[in-house]
Amino acid sequence: MNILATYHPTDKDYGSMKIDEPKTPYNYSDCESEGDEVAEGLHHAGSGSVKSIGSGTDSDDDETHLTPEQIAHKREFEKKRKMHYNEGAALKAMKAQLEDEDME
C-alpha cells in the first residue's frame, strides 16, 4: 500500500504542466506583388551577362608593381609549386624506375 501512495499520489498531476511561452514572431506578408518582384528579379538575373571572377592572367598584371627581386621570388615559388603538385608524373617515374630495377 505504501508503494501505491509513493508512485501515484492523489494530489499530484503528472505531465499536465502548462508552459507559457510567447508565440514565435513571424511577419505575414499582405503584399501580393512580392511574387511579381521575385519573378522579375529572376528574369533579370538569368538574362544578364555573367562577370568572371578570375581571368587566369592575373599573374602578369600583378607583376607590374613588384620589384625584380619579388618577381624572381614569385616565379621561383610558382615553379616549385608546379613541381610539388605534379605528383602523377612523379608516381609514374618512380614506378618505371622500380620496374627497371626489378628487370635487372
Coordinates of C-alpha atoms in Angstrom, one line a residue:
M1 CA 0.0 0.0 0.0
N2 CA 2.9 2.3 0.7
I3 CA 4.2 1.8 -2.9
L4 CA 0.9 2.9 -4.5
A5 CA 1.0 6.0 -2.4
T6 CA 4.5 7.0 -3.4
Y7 CA 4.1 6.2 -7.1
H8 CA 0.7 7.8 -7.6
P9 CA -0.2 10.4 -5.0
T10 CA -3.7 11.5 -5.4
D11 CA -2.9 15.2 -5.3
K12 CA -0.1 15.1 -7.8
D13 CA -0.8 15.7 -11.5
Y14 CA 2.0 14.3 -13.7
G15 CA 2.7 15.7 -17.2
S16 CA 0.0 18.3 -17.5
M17 CA 2.0 21.3 -16.6
K18 CA 1.2 24.3 -18.8
I19 CA 4.2 26.1 -20.3
D20 CA 3.6 29.7 -21.0
E21 CA 5.9 30.8 -23.9
P22 CA 5.3 33.6 -26.3
K23 CA 4.5 32.8 -29.9
T24 CA 7.3 32.7 -32.4
P25 CA 7.3 36.1 -34.2
Y26 CA 6.5 35.7 -37.9
N27 CA 5.8 38.6 -40.3
Y28 CA 2.9 37.7 -42.5
S29 CA 3.1 39.4 -45.9
D30 CA -0.1 41.0 -47.1
C31 CA 1.6 42.3 -50.3
E32 CA 0.6 40.2 -53.3
S33 CA 3.1 42.0 -55.7
E34 CA 6.1 40.4 -53.9
G35 CA 5.9 37.3 -56.1
D36 CA 6.0 39.6 -59.2
E37 CA 9.1 41.3 -57.9
V38 CA 10.8 38.0 -57.3
A39 CA 9.9 36.7 -60.7
E40 CA 11.2 39.9 -62.3
G41 CA 14.4 39.7 -60.4
L42 CA 14.9 36.1 -61.5
H43 CA 14.2 37.1 -65.1
H44 CA 16.8 39.8 -65.0
A45 CA 19.4 37.6 -63.2
G46 CA 19.0 34.9 -65.9
S47 CA 19.3 37.2 -68.9
G48 CA 22.2 39.3 -67.7
S49 CA 25.8 38.9 -68.6
V50 CA 27.9 36.9 -66.2
K51 CA 31.1 38.5 -64.9
S52 CA 34.1 36.3 -64.5
I53 CA 35.7 36.3 -61.0
G54 CA 39.2 35.4 -62.3
S55 CA 40.6 35.6 -65.7
G56 CA 43.6 33.4 -65.2
T57 CA 46.1 36.0 -66.4
D58 CA 46.3 37.9 -63.2
S59 CA 49.9 36.8 -62.6
D60 CA 51.1 39.1 -65.4
D61 CA 49.0 42.0 -64.1
D62 CA 50.3 41.6 -60.6
E63 CA 53.9 41.7 -61.6
T64 CA 53.7 45.3 -62.8
H65 CA 54.0 46.8 -59.4
L66 CA 56.6 44.3 -58.0
T67 CA 60.3 44.7 -57.7
P68 CA 62.6 42.5 -59.8
E69 CA 63.5 40.5 -56.7
Q70 CA 59.9 39.9 -55.8
I71 CA 59.2 38.9 -59.4
A72 CA 62.0 36.4 -59.3
H73 CA 60.9 35.0 -56.0
K74 CA 57.3 34.7 -57.2
R75 CA 58.4 32.8 -60.4
E76 CA 60.6 30.5 -58.4
F77 CA 57.7 29.8 -56.0
E78 CA 55.3 29.0 -58.9
K79 CA 57.9 26.7 -60.4
K80 CA 58.3 24.8 -57.1
R81 CA 54.6 24.7 -56.6
K82 CA 54.1 23.1 -60.1
M83 CA 56.8 20.6 -59.3
H84 CA 55.2 19.8 -55.9
Y85 CA 51.7 19.3 -57.3
N86 CA 52.9 17.2 -60.3
E87 CA 52.6 14.0 -58.2
G88 CA 51.1 12.0 -61.0
A89 CA 54.2 12.3 -63.1
A90 CA 56.4 11.6 -60.1
L91 CA 54.5 8.4 -59.4
K92 CA 54.8 7.2 -63.0
A93 CA 58.6 7.9 -62.9
M94 CA 59.0 6.0 -59.6
K95 CA 57.0 3.1 -61.0
A96 CA 59.1 3.0 -64.1
Q97 CA 62.3 3.2 -62.0
L98 CA 61.1 0.3 -59.8
E99 CA 60.3 -1.8 -62.9
D100 CA 63.7 -1.2 -64.4
E101 CA 65.4 -2.3 -61.1
D102 CA 63.3 -5.4 -61.0
M103 CA 64.3 -6.4 -64.5
E104 CA 68.0 -6.1 -63.7

